Amino acid sequence: MLLSPFERTIAKRYLLPGRSEAFIALVAGISITVVMLSVAMLVIVMSVMNGFRAELLDKIVGLNGHAIVQAYGGRLDDWEQVLQEVEQTPGVVEASPLIEQPLLTTFNGRVEAILLRGNTQKDIRELGEKVISGNMAELQSGASKVAIGVRLAENIGARVGDTITIINPQGRSTPFGTVPRQVGYEVAAIFEVGVYDYDGAFVVMPMQDAQTLLLTGDTIGMIEVQVTDPDEVGEILAPVEQALAGRAVVRDWKTINSTLFEALQVERAAMAFALSFMVLVAAFNILSSLVMLVRAKTRDIAIMRTMGATRRSLTKIFVTTGFTVGAIGTIAGLILGALVLGFREQIVGGISWLTGADLWDPQVRFLSTIPSKPDPVEIAMIVGLALVMSFLATLYPALKAASTDPVQVLRYE
């Protein structure tokens, strides 16, 4: 909608009211602020929710893969053949054998439940990126060394170089019953995945050492699988599930963490719906400010009509004025949202310091830091929603101004 020099001048004049119109300027300023806050809140919330889902999926998949082929009874005897079949399945990027067993560990009189993981050397090397102290390369078969999560290390008070004892209830049989198997392992590395539950329970060792500890021989419990498209993991592994029917079950990341991710999806949709009403409130603020402007400028409108201004010109002037208010608020909201996301950790830390409350408890939130992943498509939709609502809010006041009868207004002037 192109404006003539006359229309542009009048629209600019109405965007910057004089001193005698301070109240109209205040209402317009409030409208800009409300649009800014609504856009910023939508951008911040949606980015954090997207980041939470992406970060959680990345960390969970990084340890458990996109899917797990788990044997009935916990033991997969012919796992080499099954592994080969899985690797040859179209869409599968990588497959690795894995042993996972809940056990107990003790150190200096402290006992904690753990989740023992026996990994291949390749998987152990990949986990080395998350090491915060020690060296993952020391985890070699037969070396009796393990890596533990940082929260577990804090809970039992263990450091690199200490020896922890892992207890396997399925020990050797004696005339007096079964004696639990207790084996000491040196802590070679401490890692931090970023998921509180994992960092507080995982103990990683070479797969051969895990087989020896668990007395399972040359068997494994499961195979973790990486695929090309996580969202299509069920379709990709359908042939594997059919071939292993009765021997093993295929569980993908959606099934394993279904409750968590479904809750995230519902919360994300609910937050987007609720915060969208802020944009509606902002639009009503624009409408009210324009209505007040039209009422205040009724005499000016009548004079412009008598001087030859058309209804179309007046409509364009007031639509431009209101839409500009919405556009300024939208741009300011994007800038504010980017600043808050950029300094989110410092902001939450400052609020926590002032209130004395832990606003981001990793025991509740799973992740130790606040994630953020702005989605350009969603941001474009937020901007579009704000601009469309701003435009619609200008139509009634603009049409009301255009329909002003100069004869009735100027009759007694």
mmCIF file of N, CA and C in Angstrom, residues 66-170:
data_model
loop_
_atom_site.group_PDB
_atom_site.id
_atom_site.type_symbol
_atom_site.label_atom_id
_atom_site.label_comp_id
_atom_site.label_asym_id
_atom_site.label_seq_id
_atom_site.Cartn_x
_atom_site.Cartn_y
_atom_site.Cartn_z
ATOM 1 N N HIS A 66 18.620 -44.200 18.681
ATOM 2 C CA HIS A 66 17.236 -43.908 18.312
ATOM 3 C C HIS A 66 16.310 -45.064 18.661
ATOM 4 N N ALA A 67 16.866 -46.251 18.813
ATOM 5 C CA ALA A 67 16.067 -47.428 19.154
ATOM 6 C C ALA A 67 16.966 -48.466 19.810
ATOM 7 N N ILE A 68 16.328 -49.404 20.495
ATOM 8 C CA ILE A 68 17.042 -50.492 21.174
ATOM 9 C C ILE A 68 16.384 -51.817 20.804
ATOM 10 N N VAL A 69 17.214 -52.760 20.392
ATOM 11 C CA VAL A 69 16.761 -54.130 20.172
ATOM 12 C C VAL A 69 17.093 -54.901 21.442
ATOM 13 N N GLN A 70 16.070 -55.208 22.221
ATOM 14 C CA GLN A 70 16.273 -55.817 23.543
ATOM 15 C C GLN A 70 15.782 -57.252 23.541
ATOM 16 N N ALA A 71 16.657 -58.162 23.983
ATOM 17 C CA ALA A 71 16.332 -59.585 23.970
ATOM 18 C C ALA A 71 15.394 -59.926 25.116
ATOM 19 N N TYR A 72 14.510 -60.887 24.882
ATOM 20 C CA TYR A 72 13.674 -61.405 25.953
ATOM 21 C C TYR A 72 14.562 -62.143 26.947
ATOM 22 N N GLY A 73 14.353 -61.893 28.227
ATOM 23 C CA GLY A 73 15.186 -62.520 29.235
ATOM 24 C C GLY A 73 16.476 -61.788 29.493
ATOM 25 N N GLY A 74 16.748 -60.714 28.720
ATOM 26 C CA GLY A 74 17.935 -59.914 28.966
ATOM 27 C C GLY A 74 19.206 -60.445 28.354
ATOM 28 N N ARG A 75 19.156 -61.544 27.591
ATOM 29 C CA ARG A 75 20.369 -62.098 26.990
ATOM 30 C C ARG A 75 20.118 -62.408 25.512
ATOM 31 N N LEU A 76 20.981 -61.879 24.679
ATOM 32 C CA LEU A 76 20.908 -62.124 23.236
ATOM 33 C C LEU A 76 22.135 -62.942 22.858
ATOM 34 N N ASP A 77 21.929 -64.277 22.670
ATOM 35 C CA ASP A 77 23.056 -65.184 22.474
ATOM 36 C C ASP A 77 23.722 -65.004 21.107
ATOM 37 N N ASP A 78 22.936 -65.026 20.049
ATOM 38 C CA ASP A 78 23.502 -64.898 18.699
ATOM 39 C C ASP A 78 23.526 -63.433 18.261
ATOM 40 N N TRP A 79 24.077 -62.582 19.109
ATOM 41 C CA TRP A 79 23.971 -61.148 18.883
ATOM 42 C C TRP A 79 24.798 -60.687 17.688
ATOM 43 N N GLU A 80 25.897 -61.409 17.366
ATOM 44 C CA GLU A 80 26.690 -61.001 16.201
ATOM 45 C C GLU A 80 25.873 -61.076 14.919
ATOM 46 N N GLN A 81 25.099 -62.152 14.758
ATOM 47 C CA GLN A 81 24.262 -62.299 13.564
ATOM 48 C C GLN A 81 23.151 -61.251 13.541
ATOM 49 N N VAL A 82 22.528 -61.034 14.702
ATOM 50 C CA VAL A 82 21.465 -60.027 14.783
ATOM 51 C C VAL A 82 22.022 -58.640 14.490
ATOM 52 N N LEU A 83 23.215 -58.357 15.018
ATOM 53 C CA LEU A 83 23.859 -57.067 14.774
ATOM 54 C C LEU A 83 24.099 -56.849 13.290
ATOM 55 N N GLN A 84 24.540 -57.901 12.609
ATOM 56 C CA GLN A 84 24.790 -57.795 11.169
ATOM 57 C C GLN A 84 23.501 -57.542 10.404
ATOM 58 N N GLU A 85 22.434 -58.219 10.793
ATOM 59 C CA GLU A 85 21.149 -58.021 10.125
ATOM 60 C C GLU A 85 20.634 -56.596 10.337
ATOM 61 N N VAL A 86 20.808 -56.082 11.541
ATOM 62 C CA VAL A 86 20.351 -54.727 11.832
ATOM 63 C C VAL A 86 21.152 -53.709 11.022
ATOM 64 N N GLU A 87 22.472 -53.889 10.951
ATOM 65 C CA GLU A 87 23.333 -52.964 10.213
ATOM 66 C C GLU A 87 23.004 -52.940 8.727
ATOM 67 N N GLN A 88 22.519 -54.052 8.197
ATOM 68 C CA GLN A 88 22.195 -54.141 6.768
ATOM 69 C C GLN A 88 20.798 -53.617 6.444
ATOM 70 N N THR A 89 20.039 -53.245 7.444
ATOM 71 C CA THR A 89 18.683 -52.735 7.219
ATOM 72 C C THR A 89 18.750 -51.339 6.618
ATOM 73 N N PRO A 90 18.032 -51.074 5.533
ATOM 74 C CA PRO A 90 18.038 -49.733 4.921
ATOM 75 C C PRO A 90 17.571 -48.669 5.912
ATOM 76 N N GLY A 91 18.310 -47.580 5.982
ATOM 77 C CA GLY A 91 17.967 -46.498 6.893
ATOM 78 C C GLY A 91 18.719 -46.526 8.204
ATOM 79 N N VAL A 92 19.414 -47.644 8.485
ATOM 80 C CA VAL A 92 20.195 -47.749 9.718
ATOM 81 C C VAL A 92 21.588 -47.192 9.480
ATOM 82 N N VAL A 93 22.002 -46.247 10.304
ATOM 83 C CA VAL A 93 23.318 -45.619 10.179
ATOM 84 C C VAL A 93 24.366 -46.394 10.958
ATOM 85 N N GLU A 94 24.000 -46.818 12.165
ATOM 86 C CA GLU A 94 24.971 -47.480 13.030
ATOM 87 C C GLU A 94 24.232 -48.354 14.035
ATOM 88 N N ALA A 95 24.851 -49.460 14.420
ATOM 89 C CA ALA A 95 24.308 -50.345 15.450
ATOM 90 C C ALA A 95 25.460 -50.831 16.323
ATOM 91 N N SER A 96 25.250 -50.827 17.643
ATOM 92 C CA SER A 96 26.314 -51.213 18.569
ATOM 93 C C SER A 96 25.748 -52.116 19.653
ATOM 94 N N PRO A 97 26.498 -53.154 20.052
ATOM 95 C CA PRO A 97 26.064 -53.999 21.168
ATOM 96 C C PRO A 97 26.162 -53.230 22.478
ATOM 97 N N LEU A 98 25.326 -53.570 23.419
ATOM 98 C CA LEU A 98 25.264 -52.829 24.675
ATOM 99 C C LEU A 98 24.819 -53.753 25.799
ATOM 100 N N ILE A 99 25.429 -53.573 26.953
ATOM 101 C CA ILE A 99 25.000 -54.257 28.172
ATOM 102 C C ILE A 99 24.566 -53.186 29.161
ATOM 103 N N GLU A 100 23.388 -53.372 29.721
ATOM 104 C CA GLU A 100 22.873 -52.402 30.686
ATOM 105 C C GLU A 100 22.195 -53.150 31.819
ATOM 106 N N GLN A 101 22.643 -52.900 33.040
ATOM 107 C CA GLN A 101 22.135 -53.663 34.183
ATOM 108 C C GLN A 101 22.119 -52.790 35.437
ATOM 109 N N PRO A 102 20.990 -52.728 36.153
ATOM 110 C CA PRO A 102 20.962 -51.979 37.426
ATOM 111 C C PRO A 102 21.694 -52.757 38.518
ATOM 112 N N LEU A 103 22.635 -52.109 39.206
ATOM 113 C CA LEU A 103 23.414 -52.732 40.264
ATOM 114 C C LEU A 103 23.569 -51.743 41.419
ATOM 115 N N LEU A 104 24.483 -52.051 42.311
ATOM 116 C CA LEU A 104 24.800 -51.172 43.425
ATOM 117 C C LEU A 104 26.299 -50.877 43.428
ATOM 118 N N THR A 105 26.660 -49.703 43.930
ATOM 119 C CA THR A 105 28.071 -49.390 44.128
ATOM 120 C C THR A 105 28.252 -48.816 45.523
ATOM 121 N N THR A 106 29.433 -49.018 46.080
ATOM 122 C CA THR A 106 29.731 -48.508 47.405
ATOM 123 C C THR A 106 31.124 -47.897 47.423
ATOM 124 N N PHE A 107 31.252 -46.811 48.210
ATOM 125 C CA PHE A 107 32.548 -46.152 48.365
ATOM 126 C C PHE A 107 32.540 -45.394 49.679
ATOM 127 N N ASN A 108 33.522 -45.716 50.527
ATOM 128 C CA ASN A 108 33.642 -45.065 51.840
ATOM 129 C C ASN A 108 32.356 -45.138 52.648
ATOM 130 N N GLY A 109 31.699 -46.286 52.583
ATOM 131 C CA GLY A 109 30.492 -46.485 53.365
ATOM 132 C C GLY A 109 29.223 -45.962 52.736
ATOM 133 N N ARG A 110 29.318 -45.289 51.595
ATOM 134 C CA ARG A 110 28.136 -44.781 50.901
ATOM 135 C C ARG A 110 27.710 -45.754 49.808
ATOM 136 N N VAL A 111 26.426 -46.017 49.740
ATOM 137 C CA VAL A 111 25.888 -46.968 48.764
ATOM 138 C C VAL A 111 24.903 -46.242 47.861
ATOM 139 N N GLU A 112 25.040 -46.457 46.553
ATOM 140 C CA GLU A 112 24.148 -45.831 45.579
ATOM 141 C C GLU A 112 23.726 -46.859 44.536
ATOM 142 N N ALA A 113 22.480 -46.740 44.094
ATOM 143 C CA ALA A 113 22.008 -47.552 42.971
ATOM 144 C C ALA A 113 22.600 -46.996 41.683
ATOM 145 N N ILE A 114 23.065 -47.861 40.822
ATOM 146 C CA ILE A 114 23.687 -47.424 39.570
ATOM 147 C C ILE A 114 23.085 -48.177 38.399
ATOM 148 N N LEU A 115 23.395 -47.702 37.220
ATOM 149 C CA LEU A 115 23.032 -48.390 35.987
ATOM 150 C C LEU A 115 24.329 -48.675 35.252
ATOM 151 N N LEU A 116 24.756 -49.929 35.334
ATOM 152 C CA LEU A 116 26.014 -50.326 34.708
ATOM 153 C C LEU A 116 25.825 -50.451 33.204
ATOM 154 N N ARG A 117 26.753 -49.855 32.456
ATOM 155 C CA ARG A 117 26.698 -49.924 31.001
ATOM 156 C C ARG A 117 28.020 -50.492 30.482
ATOM 157 N N GLY A 118 27.915 -51.582 29.737
ATOM 158 C CA GLY A 118 29.070 -52.131 29.046
ATOM 159 C C GLY A 118 29.048 -51.698 27.597
ATOM 160 N N ASN A 119 30.014 -50.887 27.204
ATOM 161 C CA ASN A 119 30.057 -50.318 25.856
ATOM 162 C C ASN A 119 31.259 -50.827 25.078
ATOM 163 N N THR A 120 31.158 -50.708 23.761
ATOM 164 C CA THR A 120 32.304 -50.994 22.905
ATOM 165 C C THR A 120 33.315 -49.862 23.032
ATOM 166 N N GLN A 121 34.535 -50.113 22.577
ATOM 167 C CA GLN A 121 35.567 -49.081 22.654
ATOM 168 C C GLN A 121 35.194 -47.853 21.830
ATOM 169 N N LYS A 122 34.491 -48.051 20.734
ATOM 170 C CA LYS A 122 34.076 -46.924 19.901
ATOM 171 C C LYS A 122 33.107 -46.020 20.652
ATOM 172 N N ASP A 123 32.119 -46.618 21.328
ATOM 173 C CA ASP A 123 31.154 -45.836 22.091
ATOM 174 C C ASP A 123 31.829 -45.127 23.261
ATOM 175 N N ILE A 124 32.799 -45.793 23.853
ATOM 176 C CA ILE A 124 33.525 -45.177 24.970
ATOM 177 C C ILE A 124 34.307 -43.958 24.487
ATOM 178 N N ARG A 125 34.912 -44.060 23.306
ATOM 179 C CA ARG A 125 35.653 -42.920 22.754
ATOM 180 C C ARG A 125 34.718 -41.747 22.476
ATOM 181 N N GLU A 126 33.520 -42.038 21.974
ATOM 182 C CA GLU A 126 32.557 -40.970 21.692
ATOM 183 C C GLU A 126 32.102 -40.285 22.980
ATOM 184 N N LEU A 127 32.007 -41.052 24.058
ATOM 185 C CA LEU A 127 31.628 -40.478 25.339
ATOM 186 C C LEU A 127 32.739 -39.596 25.908
ATOM 187 N N GLY A 128 33.946 -39.749 25.380
ATOM 188 C CA GLY A 128 35.081 -38.960 25.856
ATOM 189 C C GLY A 128 34.896 -37.470 25.692
ATOM 190 N N GLU A 129 34.001 -37.046 24.777
ATOM 191 C CA GLU A 129 33.745 -35.620 24.582
ATOM 192 C C GLU A 129 33.071 -34.986 25.798
ATOM 193 N N LYS A 130 32.460 -35.816 26.652
ATOM 194 C CA LYS A 130 31.722 -35.306 27.799
ATOM 195 C C LYS A 130 32.500 -35.466 29.106
ATOM 196 N N VAL A 131 33.758 -35.854 29.020
ATOM 197 C CA VAL A 131 34.577 -36.044 30.215
ATOM 198 C C VAL A 131 34.967 -34.689 30.794
ATOM 199 N N ILE A 132 34.825 -34.549 32.115
ATOM 200 C CA ILE A 132 35.215 -33.308 32.779
ATOM 201 C C ILE A 132 36.484 -33.499 33.600
ATOM 202 N N SER A 133 36.842 -34.732 33.879
ATOM 203 C CA SER A 133 38.119 -35.015 34.541
ATOM 204 C C SER A 133 38.496 -36.463 34.276
ATOM 205 N N GLY A 134 39.803 -36.733 34.213
ATOM 206 C CA GLY A 134 40.263 -38.085 33.910
ATOM 207 C C GLY A 134 40.445 -38.305 32.423
ATOM 208 N N ASN A 135 40.615 -39.564 32.047
ATOM 209 C CA ASN A 135 40.883 -39.915 30.652
ATOM 210 C C ASN A 135 40.105 -41.177 30.293
ATOM 211 N N MET A 136 39.227 -41.040 29.299
ATOM 212 C CA MET A 136 38.396 -42.174 28.872
ATOM 213 C C MET A 136 39.233 -43.256 28.182
ATOM 214 N N ALA A 137 40.398 -42.887 27.664
ATOM 215 C CA ALA A 137 41.237 -43.856 26.957
ATOM 216 C C ALA A 137 41.760 -44.952 27.875
ATOM 217 N N GLU A 138 41.713 -44.729 29.186
ATOM 218 C CA GLU A 138 42.189 -45.729 30.134
ATOM 219 C C GLU A 138 41.209 -46.873 30.316
ATOM 220 N N LEU A 139 40.001 -46.712 29.798
ATOM 221 C CA LEU A 139 39.014 -47.787 29.908
ATOM 222 C C LEU A 139 39.301 -48.848 28.852
ATOM 223 N N GLN A 140 40.134 -49.791 29.202
ATOM 224 C CA GLN A 140 40.501 -50.896 28.324
ATOM 225 C C GLN A 140 40.042 -52.213 28.940
ATOM 226 N N SER A 141 39.772 -53.181 28.093
ATOM 227 C CA SER A 141 39.332 -54.487 28.574
ATOM 228 C C SER A 141 40.384 -55.096 29.491
ATOM 229 N N GLY A 142 39.953 -55.504 30.686
ATOM 230 C CA GLY A 142 40.844 -56.134 31.646
ATOM 231 C C GLY A 142 41.573 -55.164 32.546
ATOM 232 N N ALA A 143 41.414 -53.848 32.340
ATOM 233 C CA ALA A 143 42.125 -52.861 33.150
ATOM 234 C C ALA A 143 41.418 -52.573 34.475
ATOM 235 N N SER A 144 40.186 -53.064 34.639
ATOM 236 C CA SER A 144 39.401 -52.850 35.868
ATOM 237 C C SER A 144 39.237 -51.361 36.168
ATOM 238 N N LYS A 145 38.909 -50.595 35.127
ATOM 239 C CA LYS A 145 38.677 -49.169 35.288
ATOM 240 C C LYS A 145 37.309 -48.806 34.714
ATOM 241 N N VAL A 146 36.684 -47.783 35.330
ATOM 242 C CA VAL A 146 35.346 -47.375 34.914
ATOM 243 C C VAL A 146 35.291 -45.846 34.823
ATOM 244 N N ALA A 147 34.235 -45.365 34.173
ATOM 245 C CA ALA A 147 33.910 -43.937 34.152
ATOM 246 C C ALA A 147 32.552 -43.768 34.801
ATOM 247 N N ILE A 148 32.391 -42.732 35.613
ATOM 248 C CA ILE A 148 31.134 -42.528 36.325
ATOM 249 C C ILE A 148 30.610 -41.122 36.061
ATOM 250 N N GLY A 149 29.293 -40.954 36.233
ATOM 251 C CA GLY A 149 28.664 -39.653 36.053
ATOM 252 C C GLY A 149 29.043 -38.696 37.163
ATOM 253 N N VAL A 150 29.002 -37.402 36.849
ATOM 254 C CA VAL A 150 29.456 -36.385 37.799
ATOM 255 C C VAL A 150 28.567 -36.334 39.043
ATOM 256 N N ARG A 151 27.249 -36.522 38.892
ATOM 257 C CA ARG A 151 26.364 -36.497 40.060
ATOM 258 C C ARG A 151 26.605 -37.704 40.937
ATOM 259 N N LEU A 152 26.846 -38.852 40.334
ATOM 260 C CA LEU A 152 27.164 -40.051 41.112
ATOM 261 C C LEU A 152 28.463 -39.851 41.878
ATOM 262 N N ALA A 153 29.454 -39.242 41.224
ATOM 263 C CA ALA A 153 30.726 -38.972 41.895
ATOM 264 C C ALA A 153 30.518 -38.056 43.099
ATOM 265 N N GLU A 154 29.645 -37.070 42.951
ATOM 266 C CA GLU A 154 29.360 -36.168 44.071
ATOM 267 C C GLU A 154 28.621 -36.892 45.188
ATOM 268 N N ASN A 155 27.700 -37.778 44.823
ATOM 269 C CA ASN A 155 26.889 -38.458 45.835
ATOM 270 C C ASN A 155 27.709 -39.409 46.697
ATOM 271 N N ILE A 156 28.670 -40.095 46.098
ATOM 272 C CA ILE A 156 29.464 -41.060 46.874
ATOM 273 C C ILE A 156 30.812 -40.480 47.287
ATOM 274 N N GLY A 157 31.144 -39.274 46.804
ATOM 275 C CA GLY A 157 32.394 -38.631 47.175
ATOM 276 C C GLY A 157 33.617 -39.206 46.496
ATOM 277 N N ALA A 158 33.444 -39.777 45.306
ATOM 278 C CA ALA A 158 34.574 -40.401 44.596
ATOM 279 C C ALA A 158 35.214 -39.409 43.635
ATOM 280 N N ARG A 159 36.524 -39.563 43.451
ATOM 281 C CA ARG A 159 37.288 -38.764 42.500
ATOM 282 C C ARG A 159 38.093 -39.687 41.601
ATOM 283 N N VAL A 160 38.674 -39.100 40.560
ATOM 284 C CA VAL A 160 39.509 -39.877 39.651
ATOM 285 C C VAL A 160 40.672 -40.482 40.435
ATOM 286 N N GLY A 161 40.887 -41.789 40.252
ATOM 287 C CA GLY A 161 41.935 -42.489 40.974
ATOM 288 C C GLY A 161 41.427 -43.298 42.140
ATOM 289 N N ASP A 162 40.193 -42.977 42.640
ATOM 290 C CA ASP A 162 39.616 -43.762 43.736
ATOM 291 C C ASP A 162 39.115 -45.105 43.214
ATOM 292 N N THR A 163 38.967 -46.053 44.119
ATOM 293 C CA THR A 163 38.463 -47.377 43.761
ATOM 294 C C THR A 163 37.084 -47.566 44.374
ATOM 295 N N ILE A 164 36.097 -47.779 43.521
ATOM 296 C CA ILE A 164 34.736 -48.040 43.990
ATOM 297 C C ILE A 164 34.441 -49.527 43.859
ATOM 298 N N THR A 165 33.499 -49.995 44.652
ATOM 299 C CA THR A 165 33.115 -51.407 44.617
ATOM 300 C C THR A 165 31.741 -51.539 43.994
ATOM 301 N N ILE A 166 31.639 -52.377 42.974
ATOM 302 C CA ILE A 166 30.354 -52.637 42.310
ATOM 303 C C ILE A 166 29.856 -53.997 42.774
ATOM 304 N N ILE A 167 28.617 -54.035 43.186
ATOM 305 C CA ILE A 167 28.029 -55.240 43.774
ATOM 306 C C ILE A 167 27.036 -55.848 42.793
ATOM 307 N N ASN A 168 27.260 -57.110 42.448
ATOM 308 C CA ASN A 168 26.338 -57.869 41.609
ATOM 309 C C ASN A 168 25.645 -58.910 42.479
ATOM 310 N N PRO A 169 24.326 -58.761 42.715
ATOM 311 C CA PRO A 169 23.626 -59.712 43.593
ATOM 312 C C PRO A 169 23.708 -61.158 43.097
ATOM 313 N N GLN A 170 23.833 -61.338 41.778
ATOM 314 C CA GLN A 170 23.917 -62.690 41.230
ATOM 315 C C GLN A 170 25.370 -63.170 41.280
#
